[in-house]
Amino acid sequence: MRYPFSEDFSFPRRSLNQKIGTYFENWRISRRERREKKPPTISPLRDVPGLAQPDLPLVFITRNEIAILPVFLRHYRKLGITRFICIDDESSDGSREYLLQQKDVDVWTSPIRFAEARRGRAWREALFEYYGYDRWYVNVDTDEFLIYDQCPSETLRDLIRILEGRGISRLPAPMLDFYPSGETPQHSEEMPWKTINHFDGQGYEVAFGKRGISIKGGPRRRLFAENNELIKYPLIYWERNCFFGSSLHQPLPYQHNFSPIWGALLHFKFFANYREKINEAIVDQQHFNASQHYRAMKDEVDRSGSIAFMYENSLKFTQPTQLVELGFIPSITFDLDDRRLAPFREWTPHPDRL
């Protein structure tokens, strides 16, 4: 099925056999996750207060991202995030020091590295367990900027009320890789999409499997013949039966992964310092298959001096409503009845916080 969706697209109804297949797959993988779960050691770099019920926390992992961290925090504060919860993976560029200066950021560290922590998944699960089950979290990387219809005038709290009112517990969001139209601009205090402002308007495919939605394509397939999974669930209601399994792209329970309300993650892998980040990833070897993806990008940079991102179907980003008009995300109706829905559901703190 092609993505973005056409105007006459309707979210497919899943058959009984498909739902049974999802429940069986969920039972099989959840049993494995519970059996093999080994919580990693993590430690806060200063005292961290517990979350209050109205808090809306964001969990992220960072390593040497000082160039993008200020605008990352600014973006999510504007959407209504009240607490940032971070694992710093041995940053050496001032990121850790900068984050420790932010009053709304809890900074944690670990004696193991990103790859050993199941590429960060074990860290994230440990943080969710510590800060409390049965509550909403935003779960992203530092180069991912969540948007949705009518943001930022409608905050994440407004969006959560829409989801809760429809019995939805997580928000699917495809990653749209953004890239510059020419030479990569230098560091700017503007939001990254002001300068790194193009994305592929075509060349994606969507499928609906046992474990959830799948979207593949974009510039990484076009330029490097890679078949990366692009869907994530950056806004998620985390319960005791939630796990990341083998991938952030298919969280458990799988039956919650089929929401018709979507956002999008503006993905700035190709930020102003992407050449340095590519070299760092190759040396560090913390990513999948000894950073194979980054090696492909480095080969192109070494051959051509840069990556030629632009092609005939490149589009310049303007605002979130553009993605609605193009079919990348659905429109969302924020009406008065939605605003009057009950506030966030009750949550369960970690036993150590009681």
CSV table of C-alpha atoms in Angstrom, one decimal:
chain,number,residue,atom,x,y,z
A,1,MET,CA,0.0,0.0,0.0
A,2,ARG,CA,1.3,3.4,-0.9
A,3,TYR,CA,2.1,6.1,1.6
A,4,PRO,CA,1.3,9.0,2.0
A,5,PHE,CA,-2.4,8.2,2.0
A,6,SER,CA,-4.8,9.5,-0.7
A,7,GLU,CA,-7.8,11.5,0.2
A,8,ASP,CA,-10.2,8.5,-0.1
A,9,PHE,CA,-8.0,6.3,2.2
A,10,SER,CA,-9.9,4.6,5.1
A,11,PHE,CA,-8.0,2.8,7.8
A,12,PRO,CA,-8.3,-0.9,7.1
A,13,ARG,CA,-10.5,-3.1,9.4
A,14,ARG,CA,-8.6,-6.1,10.7
A,15,SER,CA,-10.2,-9.5,10.4
A,16,LEU,CA,-10.8,-11.8,13.3
A,17,ASN,CA,-8.0,-14.1,12.1
A,18,GLN,CA,-5.6,-11.1,11.9
A,19,LYS,CA,-6.5,-10.1,15.5
A,20,ILE,CA,-6.0,-13.7,16.7
A,21,GLY,CA,-2.6,-13.8,15.0
A,22,THR,CA,-1.6,-10.5,16.7
A,23,TYR,CA,-2.7,-11.8,20.1
A,24,PHE,CA,-0.8,-15.1,19.7
A,25,GLU,CA,2.3,-13.3,18.5
A,26,ASN,CA,2.0,-10.9,21.5
A,27,TRP,CA,1.7,-13.8,23.9
A,28,ARG,CA,4.7,-15.6,22.4
A,29,ILE,CA,7.0,-12.6,22.5
A,30,SER,CA,5.8,-11.2,25.8
A,31,ARG,CA,6.5,-14.5,27.5
A,32,ARG,CA,10.1,-14.3,26.1
A,33,GLU,CA,10.6,-10.7,27.2
A,34,ARG,CA,9.4,-11.5,30.8
A,35,ARG,CA,11.7,-14.6,31.0
A,36,GLU,CA,14.8,-12.8,29.6
A,37,LYS,CA,14.4,-9.4,31.1
A,38,LYS,CA,17.6,-8.2,32.9
A,39,PRO,CA,17.2,-4.7,34.1
A,40,PRO,CA,20.4,-2.7,33.6
A,41,THR,CA,22.1,-0.6,36.3
A,42,ILE,CA,21.3,3.1,35.9
A,43,SER,CA,22.1,5.9,38.3
A,44,PRO,CA,20.9,9.6,38.5
A,45,LEU,CA,23.6,12.2,38.5
A,46,ARG,CA,21.6,14.2,41.1
A,47,ASP,CA,18.5,13.7,43.2
A,48,VAL,CA,15.4,13.2,41.1
A,49,PRO,CA,11.9,13.9,42.5
A,50,GLY,CA,9.0,11.7,41.7
A,51,LEU,CA,6.5,12.7,39.0
A,52,ALA,CA,3.2,14.3,40.0
A,53,GLN,CA,0.0,13.1,38.4
A,54,PRO,CA,-0.3,16.1,36.0
A,55,ASP,CA,3.3,15.8,34.8
A,56,LEU,CA,3.9,14.8,31.2
A,57,PRO,CA,7.5,13.3,31.0
A,58,LEU,CA,9.7,12.7,28.0
A,59,VAL,CA,12.3,9.9,27.9
A,60,PHE,CA,15.4,10.2,25.6
A,61,ILE,CA,18.9,8.9,25.2
A,62,THR,CA,21.7,11.2,24.1
A,63,ARG,CA,25.4,11.1,23.2
A,64,ASN,CA,27.2,14.2,22.0
A,65,GLU,CA,24.1,16.1,20.8
A,66,ILE,CA,24.9,19.6,22.1
A,67,ALA,CA,24.3,21.1,18.7
A,68,ILE,CA,20.6,20.1,18.7
A,69,LEU,CA,19.7,19.8,22.4
A,70,PRO,CA,18.6,23.4,23.0
A,71,VAL,CA,16.1,23.4,20.2
A,72,PHE,CA,15.0,19.8,21.1
A,73,LEU,CA,14.1,20.9,24.7
A,74,ARG,CA,12.5,24.1,23.4
A,75,HIS,CA,10.2,22.2,21.0
A,76,TYR,CA,8.9,19.8,23.5
A,77,ARG,CA,8.5,22.4,26.3
A,78,LYS,CA,6.2,24.2,23.9
A,79,LEU,CA,4.2,21.1,23.4
A,80,GLY,CA,3.7,20.7,27.1
A,81,ILE,CA,6.4,18.5,28.4
A,82,THR,CA,7.1,19.1,32.1
A,83,ARG,CA,10.0,16.7,32.8
A,84,PHE,CA,12.8,15.4,30.6
A,85,ILE,CA,14.3,12.1,31.7
A,86,CYS,CA,17.6,11.3,30.0
A,87,ILE,CA,20.3,8.6,29.9
A,88,ASP,CA,23.6,10.3,28.8
A,89,ASP,CA,25.7,7.7,27.0
A,90,GLU,CA,29.2,9.1,27.9
A,91,SER,CA,28.9,12.4,26.1
A,92,SER,CA,32.1,14.3,25.8
A,93,ASP,CA,31.0,17.5,23.9
A,94,GLY,CA,29.4,19.3,26.9
A,95,SER,CA,25.9,17.7,26.5
A,96,ARG,CA,25.9,16.3,30.0
A,97,GLU,CA,27.0,19.6,31.6
A,98,TYR,CA,24.3,21.5,29.6
A,99,LEU,CA,21.6,19.1,30.6
A,100,LEU,CA,22.6,19.3,34.3
A,101,GLN,CA,22.0,23.0,34.1
A,102,GLN,CA,18.3,22.5,33.1
A,103,LYS,CA,16.0,22.4,36.1
A,104,ASP,CA,13.4,20.2,34.3
A,105,VAL,CA,15.9,17.5,33.1
A,106,ASP,CA,16.8,14.4,35.1
A,107,VAL,CA,20.1,13.1,33.9
A,108,TRP,CA,21.0,9.4,34.4
A,109,THR,CA,24.1,7.4,33.5
A,110,SER,CA,24.9,3.7,33.2
A,111,PRO,CA,28.1,1.6,33.4
A,112,ILE,CA,27.1,-0.2,30.2
A,113,ARG,CA,27.0,1.3,26.7
A,114,PHE,CA,24.1,1.7,24.2
A,115,ALA,CA,24.6,-1.5,22.3
A,116,GLU,CA,24.8,-3.7,25.5
A,117,ALA,CA,21.6,-2.0,26.7
A,118,ARG,CA,19.8,-3.6,23.7
A,119,ARG,CA,20.5,-0.4,21.7
A,120,GLY,CA,18.9,1.6,24.5
A,121,ARG,CA,15.7,-0.3,24.9
A,122,ALA,CA,16.6,-1.8,28.3
A,123,TRP,CA,17.5,1.7,29.6
A,124,ARG,CA,14.1,3.1,28.5
A,125,GLU,CA,12.2,0.2,30.1
A,126,ALA,CA,14.2,0.7,33.4
A,127,LEU,CA,13.3,4.4,33.4
A,128,PHE,CA,9.6,3.8,32.8
A,129,GLU,CA,9.6,1.3,35.7
A,130,TYR,CA,11.3,3.7,38.0
A,131,TYR,CA,9.1,6.7,37.2
A,132,GLY,CA,5.9,4.8,37.2
A,133,TYR,CA,3.5,2.6,35.2
A,134,ASP,CA,0.1,3.4,33.9
A,135,ARG,CA,0.9,6.9,32.7
A,136,TRP,CA,1.7,8.6,29.4
A,137,TYR,CA,5.2,9.2,28.2
A,138,VAL,CA,6.8,10.8,25.2
A,139,ASN,CA,9.6,8.4,24.0
A,140,VAL,CA,11.9,9.8,21.4
A,141,ASP,CA,15.6,10.3,20.3
A,142,THR,CA,17.3,13.7,20.4
A,143,ASP,CA,17.0,14.1,16.6
A,144,GLU,CA,13.2,13.4,16.5
A,145,PHE,CA,10.7,16.2,16.7
A,146,LEU,CA,7.1,15.0,17.1
A,147,ILE,CA,4.4,17.0,15.3
A,148,TYR,CA,0.7,16.4,14.7
A,149,ASP,CA,-2.3,18.2,13.3
A,150,GLN,CA,-2.8,21.7,14.9
A,151,CYS,CA,0.3,21.6,17.0
A,152,PRO,CA,1.7,23.5,18.8
A,153,SER,CA,-1.6,25.4,19.4
A,154,GLU,CA,-3.1,22.1,20.6
A,155,THR,CA,-0.7,20.7,23.2
A,156,LEU,CA,0.2,17.0,23.9
A,157,ARG,CA,-2.3,17.1,26.8
A,158,ASP,CA,-5.0,18.0,24.3
A,159,LEU,CA,-3.9,15.2,22.0
A,160,ILE,CA,-3.9,12.7,24.9
A,161,ARG,CA,-7.4,13.5,25.8
A,162,ILE,CA,-8.4,12.8,22.2
A,163,LEU,CA,-6.6,9.4,22.3
A,164,GLU,CA,-8.1,8.5,25.7
A,165,GLY,CA,-11.6,9.5,24.6
A,166,ARG,CA,-11.2,6.9,21.8
A,167,GLY,CA,-9.6,4.2,23.8
A,168,ILE,CA,-6.2,4.6,22.1
A,169,SER,CA,-3.1,4.1,24.2
A,170,ARG,CA,-0.3,5.0,21.7
A,171,LEU,CA,0.4,7.3,18.8
A,172,PRO,CA,2.0,5.9,15.6
A,173,ALA,CA,4.3,8.4,13.9
A,174,PRO,CA,6.4,7.7,10.7
A,175,MET,CA,9.9,9.2,10.7
A,176,LEU,CA,10.4,11.6,7.9
A,177,ASP,CA,14.1,12.1,7.2
A,178,PHE,CA,14.8,15.8,6.7
A,179,TYR,CA,17.7,17.0,4.6
A,180,PRO,CA,19.1,20.4,3.3
A,181,SER,CA,18.7,21.6,-0.2
A,182,GLY,CA,22.4,22.3,-0.7
A,183,GLU,CA,25.4,22.6,1.5
A,184,THR,CA,24.5,21.8,5.1
A,185,PRO,CA,24.0,25.0,7.0
A,186,GLN,CA,26.0,25.8,10.1
A,187,HIS,CA,24.5,25.6,13.6
A,188,SER,CA,21.5,27.8,14.1
A,189,GLU,CA,19.3,28.6,17.1
A,190,GLU,CA,16.2,28.3,14.9
A,191,MET,CA,14.2,25.2,14.8
A,192,PRO,CA,16.0,22.7,12.5
A,193,TRP,CA,13.2,22.6,9.9
A,194,LYS,CA,13.9,26.3,9.2
A,195,THR,CA,17.1,25.4,7.4
A,196,ILE,CA,17.1,21.6,7.0
A,197,ASN,CA,13.7,21.7,5.4
A,198,HIS,CA,13.3,19.2,2.7
A,199,PHE,CA,11.9,15.6,2.7
A,200,ASP,CA,10.9,13.0,0.2
A,201,GLY,CA,7.3,13.5,-0.9
A,202,GLN,CA,7.0,10.0,-2.5
A,203,GLY,CA,8.6,6.6,-2.4
A,204,TYR,CA,7.1,5.0,0.8
A,205,GLU,CA,5.2,1.9,1.4
A,206,VAL,CA,2.9,1.0,4.3
A,207,ALA,CA,1.8,-2.4,5.5
A,208,PHE,CA,-0.2,-3.8,8.4
A,209,GLY,CA,1.3,-6.9,10.0
A,210,LYS,CA,0.9,-9.0,13.1
A,211,ARG,CA,3.0,-6.7,15.2
A,212,GLY,CA,1.7,-3.3,14.0
A,213,ILE,CA,2.1,-0.8,11.2
A,214,SER,CA,5.2,-0.8,9.0
A,215,ILE,CA,6.4,2.1,6.8
A,216,LYS,CA,9.6,1.8,4.7
A,217,GLY,CA,11.2,4.0,2.1
A,218,GLY,CA,12.4,7.6,2.0
A,219,PRO,CA,15.9,8.9,1.2
A,220,ARG,CA,17.7,6.1,3.0
A,221,ARG,CA,16.1,3.6,0.6
A,222,ARG,CA,16.5,5.9,-2.4
A,223,LEU,CA,20.2,6.7,-1.7
A,224,PHE,CA,21.5,3.7,0.1
A,225,ALA,CA,19.2,0.9,-0.8
A,226,GLU,CA,18.3,0.4,2.9
A,227,ASN,CA,15.0,-1.0,4.1
A,228,ASN,CA,14.8,0.8,7.5
A,229,GLU,CA,11.6,0.7,9.5
A,230,LEU,CA,10.3,4.2,9.8
A,231,ILE,CA,7.3,3.9,12.1
A,232,LYS,CA,7.6,4.6,15.8
A,233,TYR,CA,5.2,5.2,18.7
A,234,PRO,CA,6.6,8.3,20.4
A,235,LEU,CA,3.5,9.0,22.6
A,236,ILE,CA,2.7,5.9,24.6
A,237,TYR,CA,0.7,4.9,27.7
A,238,TRP,CA,3.1,2.6,29.5
A,239,GLU,CA,1.7,-0.3,31.5
A,240,ARG,CA,3.2,-3.3,33.3
A,241,ASN,CA,2.6,-5.5,30.2
A,242,CYS,CA,4.5,-3.1,27.9
A,243,PHE,CA,7.9,-4.1,26.5
A,244,PHE,CA,10.0,-3.0,23.5
A,245,GLY,CA,10.7,-6.6,22.5
A,246,SER,CA,13.2,-6.6,19.7
A,247,SER,CA,12.5,-3.1,18.4
A,248,LEU,CA,11.2,0.4,19.4
A,249,HIS,CA,9.2,0.2,16.1
A,250,GLN,CA,7.0,-2.6,17.4
A,251,PRO,CA,6.3,-2.2,21.2
A,252,LEU,CA,4.3,-4.8,23.1
A,253,PRO,CA,1.4,-5.4,23.5
A,254,TYR,CA,1.1,-5.5,19.7
A,255,GLN,CA,-2.7,-5.1,19.6
A,256,HIS,CA,-2.3,-1.4,20.7
A,257,ASN,CA,-0.2,-0.6,17.6
A,258,PHE,CA,-3.0,0.0,15.1
A,259,SER,CA,-4.3,3.5,15.9
A,260,PRO,CA,-5.9,5.5,13.1
A,261,ILE,CA,-4.7,8.8,14.7
A,262,TRP,CA,-1.1,9.5,13.7
A,263,GLY,CA,1.6,12.1,14.2
A,264,ALA,CA,4.9,12.4,12.4
A,265,LEU,CA,8.5,12.5,13.6
A,266,LEU,CA,10.6,15.1,11.8
A,267,HIS,CA,13.9,13.2,11.8
A,268,PHE,CA,17.1,15.2,11.7
A,269,LYS,CA,19.7,12.4,11.2
A,270,PHE,CA,21.2,14.7,8.6
A,271,PHE,CA,21.6,17.7,10.9
A,272,ALA,CA,24.3,20.3,10.4
A,273,ASN,CA,27.0,18.1,12.0
A,274,TYR,CA,26.0,14.9,10.2
A,275,ARG,CA,29.5,14.2,8.9
A,276,GLU,CA,30.9,14.2,12.4
A,277,LYS,CA,28.1,12.1,13.7
A,278,ILE,CA,28.7,9.5,10.9
A,279,ASN,CA,32.4,9.2,11.8
A,280,GLU,CA,31.6,9.0,15.5
A,281,ALA,CA,29.0,6.2,15.0
A,282,ILE,CA,31.5,4.2,12.9
A,283,VAL,CA,34.2,4.5,15.5
A,284,ASP,CA,31.8,3.8,18.4
A,285,GLN,CA,30.1,0.8,16.8
A,286,GLN,CA,27.1,1.0,19.1
A,287,HIS,CA,24.5,0.7,16.3
A,288,PHE,CA,23.0,-2.2,14.4
A,289,ASN,CA,25.4,-4.5,12.7
A,290,ALA,CA,28.5,-2.6,13.7
A,291,SER,CA,27.0,0.7,12.4
A,292,GLN,CA,26.6,-0.7,8.9
A,293,HIS,CA,24.1,2.1,8.0
A,294,TYR,CA,26.6,4.8,8.9
A,295,ARG,CA,29.4,3.1,6.9
A,296,ALA,CA,27.2,3.3,3.8
A,297,MET,CA,26.7,7.0,4.3
A,298,LYS,CA,30.5,7.5,4.9
A,299,ASP,CA,31.2,5.8,1.6
A,300,GLU,CA,29.0,8.3,-0.2
A,301,VAL,CA,30.6,11.3,1.6
A,302,ASP,CA,34.1,10.0,0.9
A,303,ARG,CA,33.2,9.4,-2.8
A,304,SER,CA,31.3,12.7,-3.5
A,305,GLY,CA,32.3,15.0,-0.6
A,306,SER,CA,28.7,15.3,0.5
A,307,ILE,CA,25.4,13.5,0.1
A,308,ALA,CA,23.2,14.7,-2.8
A,309,PHE,CA,19.8,14.5,-1.1
A,310,MET,CA,17.7,16.5,-3.5
A,311,TYR,CA,15.6,14.9,-6.3
A,312,GLU,CA,12.5,15.7,-8.3
A,313,ASN,CA,10.1,14.7,-5.6
A,314,SER,CA,11.8,16.6,-2.7
A,315,LEU,CA,9.4,18.8,-0.9
A,316,LYS,CA,10.0,21.9,1.2
A,317,PHE,CA,8.4,21.7,4.7
A,318,THR,CA,6.3,24.6,5.7
A,319,GLN,CA,4.0,23.7,8.7
A,320,PRO,CA,2.2,20.6,10.2
A,321,THR,CA,-1.0,21.3,8.2
A,322,GLN,CA,1.1,20.7,5.0
A,323,LEU,CA,1.6,17.0,6.1
A,324,VAL,CA,-2.2,16.7,6.6
A,325,GLU,CA,-2.9,18.1,3.1
A,326,LEU,CA,-0.3,15.7,1.6
A,327,GLY,CA,-1.7,12.6,3.4
A,328,PHE,CA,1.2,11.9,5.7
A,329,ILE,CA,-0.9,12.5,8.9
A,330,PRO,CA,-4.6,12.6,9.5
A,331,SER,CA,-6.5,15.7,10.5
A,332,ILE,CA,-7.6,15.7,14.2
A,333,THR,CA,-10.7,17.4,15.5
A,334,PHE,CA,-10.1,19.1,18.9
A,335,ASP,CA,-13.5,20.0,20.1
A,336,LEU,CA,-14.9,21.2,23.3
A,337,ASP,CA,-16.2,17.8,24.3
A,338,ASP,CA,-12.7,16.4,24.0
A,339,ARG,CA,-11.3,19.1,26.3
A,340,ARG,CA,-13.9,18.2,29.0
A,341,LEU,CA,-12.8,14.6,29.1
A,342,ALA,CA,-11.3,13.4,32.4
A,343,PRO,CA,-7.6,14.3,33.1
A,344,PHE,CA,-4.8,11.8,32.9
A,345,ARG,CA,-5.6,8.3,34.2
A,346,GLU,CA,-4.3,7.2,37.6
A,347,TRP,CA,-0.8,6.0,37.5
A,348,THR,CA,1.3,3.4,39.5
A,349,PRO,CA,4.6,4.6,40.9
A,350,HIS,CA,7.6,2.2,41.3
A,351,PRO,CA,7.4,0.5,44.7
A,352,ASP,CA,10.5,2.3,45.8
A,353,ARG,CA,8.7,5.6,45.4
A,354,LEU,CA,5.8,4.7,47.7
